[in-house]
Tab-separated table of C-alpha atoms in Angstrom:
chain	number	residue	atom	x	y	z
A	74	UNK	CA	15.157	26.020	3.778
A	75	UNK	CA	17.984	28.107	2.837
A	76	UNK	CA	21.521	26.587	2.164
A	77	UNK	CA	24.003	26.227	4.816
A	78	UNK	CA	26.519	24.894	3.962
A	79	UNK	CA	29.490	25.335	1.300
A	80	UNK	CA	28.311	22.266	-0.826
A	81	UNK	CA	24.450	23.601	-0.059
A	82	UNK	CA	25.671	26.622	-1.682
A	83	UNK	CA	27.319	25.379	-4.467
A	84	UNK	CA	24.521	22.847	-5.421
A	85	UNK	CA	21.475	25.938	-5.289
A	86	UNK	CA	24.024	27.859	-7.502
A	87	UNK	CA	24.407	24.996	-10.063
A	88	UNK	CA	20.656	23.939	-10.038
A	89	UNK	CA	19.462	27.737	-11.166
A	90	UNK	CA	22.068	27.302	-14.061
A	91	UNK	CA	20.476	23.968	-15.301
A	92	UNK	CA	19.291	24.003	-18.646
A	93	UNK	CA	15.205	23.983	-19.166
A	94	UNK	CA	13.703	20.976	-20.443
A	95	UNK	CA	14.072	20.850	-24.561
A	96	UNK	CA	11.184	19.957	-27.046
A	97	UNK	CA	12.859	17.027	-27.698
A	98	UNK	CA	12.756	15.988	-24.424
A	99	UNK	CA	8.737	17.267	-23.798
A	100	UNK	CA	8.050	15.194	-26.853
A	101	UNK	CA	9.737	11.763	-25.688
A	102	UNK	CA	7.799	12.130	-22.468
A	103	UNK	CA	4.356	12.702	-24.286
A	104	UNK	CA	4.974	10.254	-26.600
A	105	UNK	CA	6.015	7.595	-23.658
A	106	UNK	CA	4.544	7.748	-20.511
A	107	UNK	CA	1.110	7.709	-21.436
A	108	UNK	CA	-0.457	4.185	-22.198
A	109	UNK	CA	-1.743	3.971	-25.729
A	110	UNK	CA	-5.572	3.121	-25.081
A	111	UNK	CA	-9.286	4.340	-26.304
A	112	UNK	CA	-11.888	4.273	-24.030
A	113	UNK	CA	-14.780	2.074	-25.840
A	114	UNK	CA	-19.042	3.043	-24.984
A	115	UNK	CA	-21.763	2.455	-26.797
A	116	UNK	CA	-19.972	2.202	-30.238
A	117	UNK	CA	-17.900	4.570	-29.877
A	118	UNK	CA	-13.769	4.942	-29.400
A	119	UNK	CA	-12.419	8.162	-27.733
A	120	UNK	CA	-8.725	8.072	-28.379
A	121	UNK	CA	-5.773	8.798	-25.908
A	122	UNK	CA	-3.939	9.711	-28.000
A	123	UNK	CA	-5.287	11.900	-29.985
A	124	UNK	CA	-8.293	12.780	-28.551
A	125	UNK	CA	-10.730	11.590	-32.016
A	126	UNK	CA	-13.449	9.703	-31.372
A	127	UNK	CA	-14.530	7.213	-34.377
A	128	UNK	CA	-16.856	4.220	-34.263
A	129	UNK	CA	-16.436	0.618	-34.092
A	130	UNK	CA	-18.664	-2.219	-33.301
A	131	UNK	CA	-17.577	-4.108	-30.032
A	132	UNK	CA	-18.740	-6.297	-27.445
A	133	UNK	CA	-18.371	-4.437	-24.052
A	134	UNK	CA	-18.270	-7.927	-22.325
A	135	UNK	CA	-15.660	-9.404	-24.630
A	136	UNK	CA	-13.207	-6.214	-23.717
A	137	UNK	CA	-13.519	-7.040	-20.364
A	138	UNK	CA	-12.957	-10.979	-20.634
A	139	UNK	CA	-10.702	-11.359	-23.707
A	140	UNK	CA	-9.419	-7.702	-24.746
A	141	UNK	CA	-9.994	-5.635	-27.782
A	142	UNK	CA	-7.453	-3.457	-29.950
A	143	UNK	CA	-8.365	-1.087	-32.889
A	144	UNK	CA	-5.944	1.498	-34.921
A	145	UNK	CA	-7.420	5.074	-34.302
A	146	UNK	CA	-8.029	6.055	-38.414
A	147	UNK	CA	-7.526	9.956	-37.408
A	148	UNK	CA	-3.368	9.270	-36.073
A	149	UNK	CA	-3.123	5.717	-37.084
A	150	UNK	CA	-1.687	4.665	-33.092
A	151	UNK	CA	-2.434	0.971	-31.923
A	152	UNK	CA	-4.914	0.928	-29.618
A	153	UNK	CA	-6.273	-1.594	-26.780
A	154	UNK	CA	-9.842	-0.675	-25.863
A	155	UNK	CA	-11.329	-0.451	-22.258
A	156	UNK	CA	-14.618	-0.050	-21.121
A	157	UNK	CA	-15.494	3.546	-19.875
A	158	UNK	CA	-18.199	6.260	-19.640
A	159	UNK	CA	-15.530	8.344	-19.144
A	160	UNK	CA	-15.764	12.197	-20.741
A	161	UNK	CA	-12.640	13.293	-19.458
A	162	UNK	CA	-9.060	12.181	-18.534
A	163	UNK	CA	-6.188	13.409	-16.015
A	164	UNK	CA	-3.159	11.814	-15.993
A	165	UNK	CA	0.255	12.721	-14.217
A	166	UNK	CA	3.082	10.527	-14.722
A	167	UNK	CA	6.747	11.324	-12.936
A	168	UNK	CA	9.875	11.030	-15.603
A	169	UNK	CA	13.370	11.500	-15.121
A	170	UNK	CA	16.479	13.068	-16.633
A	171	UNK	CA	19.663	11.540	-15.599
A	172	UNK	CA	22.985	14.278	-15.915
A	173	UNK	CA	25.912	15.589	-14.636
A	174	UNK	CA	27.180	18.732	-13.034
A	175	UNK	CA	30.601	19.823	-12.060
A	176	UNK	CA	31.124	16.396	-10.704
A	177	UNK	CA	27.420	15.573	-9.296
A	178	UNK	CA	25.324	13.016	-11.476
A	179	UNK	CA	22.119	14.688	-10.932
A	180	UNK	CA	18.951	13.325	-11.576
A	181	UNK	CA	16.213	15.864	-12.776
A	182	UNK	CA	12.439	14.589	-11.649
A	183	UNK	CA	9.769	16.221	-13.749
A	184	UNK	CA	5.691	15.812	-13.780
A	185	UNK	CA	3.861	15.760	-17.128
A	186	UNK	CA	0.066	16.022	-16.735
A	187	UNK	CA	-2.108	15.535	-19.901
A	188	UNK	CA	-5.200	17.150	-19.611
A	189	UNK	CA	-8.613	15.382	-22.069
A	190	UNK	CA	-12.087	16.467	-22.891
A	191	UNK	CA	-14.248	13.832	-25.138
A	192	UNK	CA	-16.258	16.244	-27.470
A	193	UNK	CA	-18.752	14.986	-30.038
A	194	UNK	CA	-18.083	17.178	-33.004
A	195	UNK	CA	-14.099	16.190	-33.712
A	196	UNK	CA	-13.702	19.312	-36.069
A	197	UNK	CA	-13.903	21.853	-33.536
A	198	UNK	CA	-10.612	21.036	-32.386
A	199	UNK	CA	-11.711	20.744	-28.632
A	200	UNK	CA	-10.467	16.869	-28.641
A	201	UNK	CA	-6.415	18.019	-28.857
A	202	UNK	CA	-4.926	16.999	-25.138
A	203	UNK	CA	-3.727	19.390	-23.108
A	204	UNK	CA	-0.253	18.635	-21.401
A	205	UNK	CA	1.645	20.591	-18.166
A	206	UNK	CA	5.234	19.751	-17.438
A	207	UNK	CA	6.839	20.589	-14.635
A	208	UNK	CA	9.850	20.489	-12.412
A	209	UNK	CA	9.187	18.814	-8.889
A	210	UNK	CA	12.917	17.397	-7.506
A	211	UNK	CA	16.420	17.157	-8.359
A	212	UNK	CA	18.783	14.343	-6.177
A	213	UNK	CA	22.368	15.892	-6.759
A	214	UNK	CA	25.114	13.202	-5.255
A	215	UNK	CA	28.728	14.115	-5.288
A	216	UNK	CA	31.150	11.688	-5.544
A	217	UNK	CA	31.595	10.683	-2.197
A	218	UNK	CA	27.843	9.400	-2.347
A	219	UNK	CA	26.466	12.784	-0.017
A	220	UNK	CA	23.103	13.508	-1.753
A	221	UNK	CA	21.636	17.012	-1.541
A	222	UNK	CA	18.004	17.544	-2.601
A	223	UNK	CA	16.501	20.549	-4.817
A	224	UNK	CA	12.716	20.609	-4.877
A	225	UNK	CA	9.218	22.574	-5.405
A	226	UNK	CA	7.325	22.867	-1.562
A	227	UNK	CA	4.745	20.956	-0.883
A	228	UNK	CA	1.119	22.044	-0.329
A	229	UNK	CA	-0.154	20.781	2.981
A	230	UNK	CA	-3.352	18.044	1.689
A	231	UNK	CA	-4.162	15.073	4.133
A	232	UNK	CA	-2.475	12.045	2.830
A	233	UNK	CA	-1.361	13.228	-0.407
A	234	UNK	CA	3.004	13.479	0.111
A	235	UNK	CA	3.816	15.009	-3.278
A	236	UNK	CA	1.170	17.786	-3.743
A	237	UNK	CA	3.996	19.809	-4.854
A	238	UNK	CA	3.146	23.287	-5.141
A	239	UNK	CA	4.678	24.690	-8.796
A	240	UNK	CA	3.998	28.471	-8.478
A	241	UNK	CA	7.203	28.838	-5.926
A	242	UNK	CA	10.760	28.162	-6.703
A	243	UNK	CA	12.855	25.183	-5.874
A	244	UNK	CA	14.842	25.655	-2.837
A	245	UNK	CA	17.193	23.271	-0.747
A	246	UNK	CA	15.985	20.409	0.939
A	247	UNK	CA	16.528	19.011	4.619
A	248	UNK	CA	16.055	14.806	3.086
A	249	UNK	CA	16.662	13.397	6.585
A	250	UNK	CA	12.722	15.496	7.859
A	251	UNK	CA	11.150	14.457	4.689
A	252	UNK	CA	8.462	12.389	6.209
A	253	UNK	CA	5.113	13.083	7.372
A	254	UNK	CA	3.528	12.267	10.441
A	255	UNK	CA	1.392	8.765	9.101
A	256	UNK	CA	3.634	5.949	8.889
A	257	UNK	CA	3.143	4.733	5.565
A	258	UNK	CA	4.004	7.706	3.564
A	259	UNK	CA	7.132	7.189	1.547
A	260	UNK	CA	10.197	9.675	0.679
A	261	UNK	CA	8.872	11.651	-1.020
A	262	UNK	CA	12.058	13.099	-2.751
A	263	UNK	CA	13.054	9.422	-3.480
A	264	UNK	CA	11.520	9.292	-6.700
A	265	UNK	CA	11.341	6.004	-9.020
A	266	UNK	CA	9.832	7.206	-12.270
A	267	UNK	CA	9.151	3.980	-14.198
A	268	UNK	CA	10.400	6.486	-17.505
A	269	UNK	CA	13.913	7.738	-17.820
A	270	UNK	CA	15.089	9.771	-20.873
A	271	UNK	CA	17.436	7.309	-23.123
A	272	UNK	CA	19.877	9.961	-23.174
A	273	UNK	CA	21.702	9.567	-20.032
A	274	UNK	CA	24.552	11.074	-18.641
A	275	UNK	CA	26.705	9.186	-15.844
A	276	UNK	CA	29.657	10.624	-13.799
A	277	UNK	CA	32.331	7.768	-14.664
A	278	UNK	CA	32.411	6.461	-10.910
A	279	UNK	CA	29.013	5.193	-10.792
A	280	UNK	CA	29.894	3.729	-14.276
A	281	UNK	CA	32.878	2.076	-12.894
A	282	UNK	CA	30.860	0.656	-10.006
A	283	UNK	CA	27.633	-0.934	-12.207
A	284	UNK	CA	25.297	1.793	-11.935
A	285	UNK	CA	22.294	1.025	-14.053
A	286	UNK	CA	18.346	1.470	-14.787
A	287	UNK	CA	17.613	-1.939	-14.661
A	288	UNK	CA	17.234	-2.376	-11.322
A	289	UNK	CA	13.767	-0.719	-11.397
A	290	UNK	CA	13.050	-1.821	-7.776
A	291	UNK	CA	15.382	0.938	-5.988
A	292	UNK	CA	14.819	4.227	-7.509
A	293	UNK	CA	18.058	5.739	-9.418
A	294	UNK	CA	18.930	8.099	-6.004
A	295	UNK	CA	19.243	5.357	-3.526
A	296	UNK	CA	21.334	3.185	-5.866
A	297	UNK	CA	23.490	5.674	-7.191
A	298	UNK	CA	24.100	6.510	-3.298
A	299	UNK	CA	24.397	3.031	-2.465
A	300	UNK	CA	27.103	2.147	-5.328
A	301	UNK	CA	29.036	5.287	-3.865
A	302	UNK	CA	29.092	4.197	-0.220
A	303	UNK	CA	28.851	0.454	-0.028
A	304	UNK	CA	30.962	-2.160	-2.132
A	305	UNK	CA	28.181	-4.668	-1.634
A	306	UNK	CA	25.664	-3.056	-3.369
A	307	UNK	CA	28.778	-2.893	-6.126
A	308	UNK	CA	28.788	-6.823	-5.718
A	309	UNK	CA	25.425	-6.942	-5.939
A	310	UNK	CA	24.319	-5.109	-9.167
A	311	UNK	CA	27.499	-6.545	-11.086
A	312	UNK	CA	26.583	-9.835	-10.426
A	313	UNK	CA	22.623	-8.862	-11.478
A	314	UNK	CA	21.468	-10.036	-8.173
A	315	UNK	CA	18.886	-7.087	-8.250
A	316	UNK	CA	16.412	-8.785	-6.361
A	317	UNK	CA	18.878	-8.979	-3.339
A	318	UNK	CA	19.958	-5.369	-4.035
A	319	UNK	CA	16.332	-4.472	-3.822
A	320	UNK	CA	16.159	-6.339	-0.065
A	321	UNK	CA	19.752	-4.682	0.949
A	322	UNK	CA	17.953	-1.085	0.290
A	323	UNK	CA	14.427	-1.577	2.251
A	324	UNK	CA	15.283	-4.045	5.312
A	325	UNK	CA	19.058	-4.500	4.453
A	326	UNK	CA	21.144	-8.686	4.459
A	327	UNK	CA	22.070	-10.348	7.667
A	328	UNK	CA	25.451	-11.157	8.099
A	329	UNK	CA	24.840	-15.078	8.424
A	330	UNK	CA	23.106	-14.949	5.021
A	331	UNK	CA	26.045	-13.314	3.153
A	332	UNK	CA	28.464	-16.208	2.568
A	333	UNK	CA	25.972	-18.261	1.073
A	334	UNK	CA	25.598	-15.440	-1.603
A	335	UNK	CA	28.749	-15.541	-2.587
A	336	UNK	CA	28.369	-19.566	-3.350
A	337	UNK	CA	25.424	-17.947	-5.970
A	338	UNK	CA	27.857	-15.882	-7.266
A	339	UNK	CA	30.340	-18.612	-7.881
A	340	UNK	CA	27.630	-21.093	-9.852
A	341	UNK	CA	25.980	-18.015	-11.388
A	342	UNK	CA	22.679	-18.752	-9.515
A	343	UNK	CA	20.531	-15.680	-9.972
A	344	UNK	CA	17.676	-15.172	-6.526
A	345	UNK	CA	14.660	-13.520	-8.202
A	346	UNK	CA	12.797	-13.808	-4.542
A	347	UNK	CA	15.368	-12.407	-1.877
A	348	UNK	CA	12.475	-12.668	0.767
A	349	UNK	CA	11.829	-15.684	0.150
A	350	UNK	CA	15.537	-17.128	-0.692
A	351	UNK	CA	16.561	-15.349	3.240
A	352	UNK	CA	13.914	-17.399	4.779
A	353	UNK	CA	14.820	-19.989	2.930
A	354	UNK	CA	18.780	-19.578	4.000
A	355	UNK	CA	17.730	-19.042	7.678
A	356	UNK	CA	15.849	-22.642	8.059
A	357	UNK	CA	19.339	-24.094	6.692
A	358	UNK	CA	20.819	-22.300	9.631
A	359	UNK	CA	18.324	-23.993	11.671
A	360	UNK	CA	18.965	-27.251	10.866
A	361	UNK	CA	22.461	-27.327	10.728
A	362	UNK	CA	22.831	-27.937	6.754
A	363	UNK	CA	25.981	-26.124	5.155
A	364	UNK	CA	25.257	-23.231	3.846
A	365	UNK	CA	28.467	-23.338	1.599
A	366	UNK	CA	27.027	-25.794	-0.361
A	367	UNK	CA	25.168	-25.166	-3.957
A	368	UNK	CA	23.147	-28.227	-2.645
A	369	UNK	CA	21.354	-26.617	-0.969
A	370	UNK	CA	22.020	-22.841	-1.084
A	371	UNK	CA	20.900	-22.874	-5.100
A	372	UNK	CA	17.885	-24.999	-5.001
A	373	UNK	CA	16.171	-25.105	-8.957
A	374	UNK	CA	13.005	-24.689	-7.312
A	375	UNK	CA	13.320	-22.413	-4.153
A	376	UNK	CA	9.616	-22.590	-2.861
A	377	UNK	CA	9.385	-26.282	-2.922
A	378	UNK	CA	12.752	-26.245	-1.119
A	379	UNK	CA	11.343	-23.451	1.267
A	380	UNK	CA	7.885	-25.371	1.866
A	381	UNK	CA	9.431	-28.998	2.749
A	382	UNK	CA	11.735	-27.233	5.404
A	383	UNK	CA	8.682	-24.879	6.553
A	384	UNK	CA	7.073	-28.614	6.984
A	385	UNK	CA	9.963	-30.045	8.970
A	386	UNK	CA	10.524	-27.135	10.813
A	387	UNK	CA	6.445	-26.797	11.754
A	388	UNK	CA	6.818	-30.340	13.138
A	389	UNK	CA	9.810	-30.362	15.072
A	390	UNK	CA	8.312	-27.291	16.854
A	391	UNK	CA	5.129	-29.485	17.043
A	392	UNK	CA	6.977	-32.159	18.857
A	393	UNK	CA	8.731	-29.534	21.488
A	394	UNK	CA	5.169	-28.205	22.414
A	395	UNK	CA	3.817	-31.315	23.116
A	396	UNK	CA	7.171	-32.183	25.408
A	397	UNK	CA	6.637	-28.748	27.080
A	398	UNK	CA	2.850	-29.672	27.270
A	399	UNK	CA	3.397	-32.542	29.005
A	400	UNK	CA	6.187	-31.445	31.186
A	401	UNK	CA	3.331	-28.866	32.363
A	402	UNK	CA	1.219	-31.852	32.676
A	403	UNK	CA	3.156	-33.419	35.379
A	404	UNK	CA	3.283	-30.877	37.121
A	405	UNK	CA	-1.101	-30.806	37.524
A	406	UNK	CA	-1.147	-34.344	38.574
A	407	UNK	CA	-1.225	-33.703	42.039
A	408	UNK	CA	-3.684	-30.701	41.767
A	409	UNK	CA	-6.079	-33.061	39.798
A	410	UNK	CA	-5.259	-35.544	42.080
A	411	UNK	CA	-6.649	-33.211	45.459
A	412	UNK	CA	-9.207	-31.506	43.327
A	413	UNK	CA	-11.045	-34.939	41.504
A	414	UNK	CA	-9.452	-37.428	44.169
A	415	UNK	CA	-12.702	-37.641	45.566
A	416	UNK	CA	-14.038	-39.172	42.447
A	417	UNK	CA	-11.366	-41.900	41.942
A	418	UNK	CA	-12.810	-45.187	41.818
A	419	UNK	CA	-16.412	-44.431	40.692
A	420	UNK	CA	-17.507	-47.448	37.749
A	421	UNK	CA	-20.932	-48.252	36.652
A	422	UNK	CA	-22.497	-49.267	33.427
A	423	UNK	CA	-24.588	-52.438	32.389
A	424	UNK	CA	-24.237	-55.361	30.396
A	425	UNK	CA	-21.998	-53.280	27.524
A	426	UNK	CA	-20.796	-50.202	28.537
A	427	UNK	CA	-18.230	-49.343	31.890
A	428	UNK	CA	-18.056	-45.783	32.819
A	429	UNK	CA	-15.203	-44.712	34.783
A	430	UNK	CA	-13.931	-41.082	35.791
A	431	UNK	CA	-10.635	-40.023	34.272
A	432	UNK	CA	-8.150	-40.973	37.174
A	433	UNK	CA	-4.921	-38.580	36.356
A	434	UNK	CA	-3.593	-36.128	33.920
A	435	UNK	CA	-1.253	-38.697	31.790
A	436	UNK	CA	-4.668	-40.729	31.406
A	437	UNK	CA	-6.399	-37.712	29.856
A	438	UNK	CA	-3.373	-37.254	27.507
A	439	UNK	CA	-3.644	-41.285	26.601
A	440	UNK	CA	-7.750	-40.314	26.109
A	441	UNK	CA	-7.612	-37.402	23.734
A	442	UNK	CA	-4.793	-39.494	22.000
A	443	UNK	CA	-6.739	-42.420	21.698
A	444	UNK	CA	-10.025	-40.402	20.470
A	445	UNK	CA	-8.595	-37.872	18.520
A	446	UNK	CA	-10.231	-34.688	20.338
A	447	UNK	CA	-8.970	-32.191	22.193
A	448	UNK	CA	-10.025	-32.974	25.977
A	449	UNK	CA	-5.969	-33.177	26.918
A	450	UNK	CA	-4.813	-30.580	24.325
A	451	UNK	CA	-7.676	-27.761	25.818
A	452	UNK	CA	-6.239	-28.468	29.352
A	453	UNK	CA	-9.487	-30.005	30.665
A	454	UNK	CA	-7.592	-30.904	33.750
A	455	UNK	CA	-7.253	-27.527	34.615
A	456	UNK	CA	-11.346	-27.126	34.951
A	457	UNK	CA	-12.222	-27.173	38.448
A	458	UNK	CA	-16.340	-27.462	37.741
A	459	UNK	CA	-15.551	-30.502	35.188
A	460	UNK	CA	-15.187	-34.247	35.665
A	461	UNK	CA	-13.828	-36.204	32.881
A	462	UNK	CA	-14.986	-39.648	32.724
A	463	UNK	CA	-14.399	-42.527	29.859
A	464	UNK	CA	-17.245	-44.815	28.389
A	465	UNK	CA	-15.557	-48.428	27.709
A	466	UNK	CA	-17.505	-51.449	26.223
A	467	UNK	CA	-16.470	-54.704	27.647
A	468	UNK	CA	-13.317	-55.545	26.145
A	469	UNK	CA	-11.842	-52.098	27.286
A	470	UNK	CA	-12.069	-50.497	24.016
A	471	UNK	CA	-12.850	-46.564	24.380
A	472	UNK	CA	-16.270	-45.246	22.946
A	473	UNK	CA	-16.749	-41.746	24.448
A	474	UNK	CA	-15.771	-39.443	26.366
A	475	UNK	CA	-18.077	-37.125	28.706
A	476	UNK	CA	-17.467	-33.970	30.177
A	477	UNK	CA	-19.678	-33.559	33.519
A	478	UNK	CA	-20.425	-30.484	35.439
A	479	UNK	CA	-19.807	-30.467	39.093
A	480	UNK	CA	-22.049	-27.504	39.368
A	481	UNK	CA	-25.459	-28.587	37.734
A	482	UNK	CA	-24.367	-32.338	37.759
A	483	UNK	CA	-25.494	-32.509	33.660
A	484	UNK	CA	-23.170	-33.809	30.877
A	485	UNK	CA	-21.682	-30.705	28.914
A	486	UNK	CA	-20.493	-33.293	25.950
A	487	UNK	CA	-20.121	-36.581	25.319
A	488	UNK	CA	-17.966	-36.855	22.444
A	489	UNK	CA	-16.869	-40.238	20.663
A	490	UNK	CA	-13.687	-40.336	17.782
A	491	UNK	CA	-12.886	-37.473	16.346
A	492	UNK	CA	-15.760	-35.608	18.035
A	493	UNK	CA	-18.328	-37.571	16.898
A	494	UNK	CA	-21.646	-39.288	17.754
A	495	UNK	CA	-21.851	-43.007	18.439
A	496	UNK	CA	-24.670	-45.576	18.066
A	497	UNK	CA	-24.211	-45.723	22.106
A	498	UNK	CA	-23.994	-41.725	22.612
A	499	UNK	CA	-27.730	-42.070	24.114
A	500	UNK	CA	-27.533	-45.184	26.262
A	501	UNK	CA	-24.224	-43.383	27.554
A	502	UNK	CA	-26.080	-40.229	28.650
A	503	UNK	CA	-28.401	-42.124	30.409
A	504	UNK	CA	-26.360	-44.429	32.222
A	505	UNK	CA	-24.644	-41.061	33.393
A	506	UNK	CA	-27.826	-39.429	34.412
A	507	UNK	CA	-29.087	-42.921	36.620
A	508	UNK	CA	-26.132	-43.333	38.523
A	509	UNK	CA	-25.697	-39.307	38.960
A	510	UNK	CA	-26.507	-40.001	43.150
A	511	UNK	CA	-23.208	-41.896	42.710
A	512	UNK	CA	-21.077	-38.260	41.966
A	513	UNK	CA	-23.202	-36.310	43.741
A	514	UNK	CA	-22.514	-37.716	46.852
A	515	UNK	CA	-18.246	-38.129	46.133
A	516	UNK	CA	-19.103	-33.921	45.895
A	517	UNK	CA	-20.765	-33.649	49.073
């Protein structure tokens, strides 16, 4: 896109007057972003470092389990083996320059590829990497925190956001259309390198307001922007609450949540799980605890804290769906009452068991209490085509209870405590089935 506006202008003029990467600089980033390993096979150790391959005796499964390390003889690095077949390695790692122009700390996002082939014959030289290092974005934020973007194009491949495309010149950016059309695919000119040159150059406002590397959750764009705009985000990072700096950048801090981080700041309590710690904060809320208090806002061990109210909390909303349960309940007594009514007052059994049907909705509640299933909690009153009766023994003490059909007239279930069978499940079922004229006829 081509530059608009005065500070567009200004900001395409600086970047083309930006000095090129130095050798210094190209040989930090080879010597840093690339993990020091060798790939291990068959007795064999293909450096990536170097690219040498030398032998060593290993046990392939002992790498895996318990790790390995060797020192490469031909450049003397430290090496920590891995298991691979692998006869050649691509790597591309982003790394980032942090400077300032005419009053805009700019921070200068390069790509440095390395390039490996594992030859057998080490003196033919074909083993020496090959690395490609290259320009992709540059984040320039004036003062008053208004960020402009310089950056390469990007090629159009499916799913990939930062193809960048290196054989045409950086250009201007539009950051607010940066995403594409799949939900999940990030900013892609809001780079967080994990590797920033040591040499660093800061304008002295972001200095004054805390601005730092260490907060290697929010990439150095978004902070620097935040530090400019928002004196929370000041707050934040000077007090070293990074992990809360880190929530204030992706979903942002409710309002109700913010006094109690100011009693953190005052004992020098440090959250290292915002996400958690919120939550945490929010169930306070709930249950009317004072959230000015260390107490409870700086708990020494924040899930334990977090799990007993997620407990209490579970069960009080337990409690308030039974009461709305039951409040439902009432209201189906009198359909159960002109639906099974006919049924009321049915009783057989023999010398040790009484059956009875189920004669209201509050009884059903007082049965799957009693036996520990679910005959109330599944609505069974609701079932038009089942009748619910209750096997007793003699002394009125429940043993089952059975689910009928009023369609086929056979038991569905016949379930004793906690679902289970009894020593009288079969003498039930058969008491049921002898006297089923008696139902039968209450249908007709």
């Amino acid at each position: 896109m081509k530059p608009r506006t005065k500070q567009e202008k200004l900001v395409v003029e600086l970047s083309s007057k930006l000095p090129a990467i130095t050798e210094k600089q190209k040989q930090w980033a080879k010597d840093t972003c690339f993990e020091k390993i060798g790939y291990y096979h068959k007795g064999e150790v293909w450096c990536m470092k170097c690219g040498m391959v030398h032998e060593k005796k290993s046990s392939p499964l002992g790498i895996d389990i318990v790790g390995d390390e060797t020192v490469c003889p031909y450049c003397g690095t430290h090496l920590k083996l891995e298991n691979s077949r692998e006869r050649k390695s691509i790597e591309r790692w982003y790394f980032t320059i942090a400077t300032t122009c005419m009053g805009f700390q700019v921070f200068r996002h390069f790509i440095i590829e390395r390039q490996m082939y594992k030859v057998s014959d080490n003196i033919s030289g074909g083993h020496e990497p090959y690395f490609n290092i290259n320009e992709a974005v540059q984040n320039w934020i004036s003062e008053d925190g208004k960020e402009y973007v310089v950056a390469r194009p990007c090629k159009c491949i499916p799913h990939i956001y930062d193809a960048w495309d290196f054989k045409k010149p950086m250009s201007i950016k539009d950051k607010g259309k940066v995403r594409l059309r799949y939900s999940y695919s990030p900013d892609r000119y809001d780079i967080n390198s994990a590797f920033v040159y040591p040499v660093r150059r800061i304008i002295p406002k972001l200095k004054r307001n805390g601005f730092t590397f260490r907060c290697n959750r929010v990439s150095a764009s978004s902070l620097a922007v935040m530090l400019l705009t928002d004196n929370e985000a000041e707050m934040l990072i000077k007090t070293k609450q990074y992990d809360l700096l880190y929530q204030k950048s992706v979903r942002g801090i409710p309002e109700e949540v913010k006094p109690s981080i100011r009693i953190c700041n005052r004992n020098g309590y440090i959250v290292k799980d915002a996400s958690l710690w919120i939550d945490y904060i929010h169930m306070l809320l709930y249950f009317h605890l004072d959230t000015h208090n260390a107490k409870y806002v700086c708990p020494a061990d924040l899930k334990a804290e977090h799990d007993k109210l997620l407990k209490r909390r579970n069960r009080e909303e337990e409690r308030q769906r039974e009461i709305d349960r039951m409040r439902e309940a009432q209201g189906w007594e009198k359909t159960y009452a002109q639906e099974k009514g006919r049924f009321f007052g049915i009783c057989f059994g023999n010398e040790h068991i009484v059956i009875t049907v189920v004669q209201s909705v509050a009884e059903m509640a007082e049965e799957g209490k009693a036996m520990h299933h679910c005959v109330y909690a599944c609505e069974y009153y609701k079932k038009k085509e089942s009748l619910i009766l209750s096997a007793k023994d003699k002394d009125g003490n429940r043993i089952e209870t059975i689910e009928l059909n009023l369609k086929t007239f056979k038991v569905v279930q016949s379930r004793g405590v906690c679902n289970s069978n009894t020593p009288q499940h079969d003498e039930i079922i058969n008491l049921i089935n002898s006297n089923i004229g008696l139902i039968r006829r209450a249908a007709s």
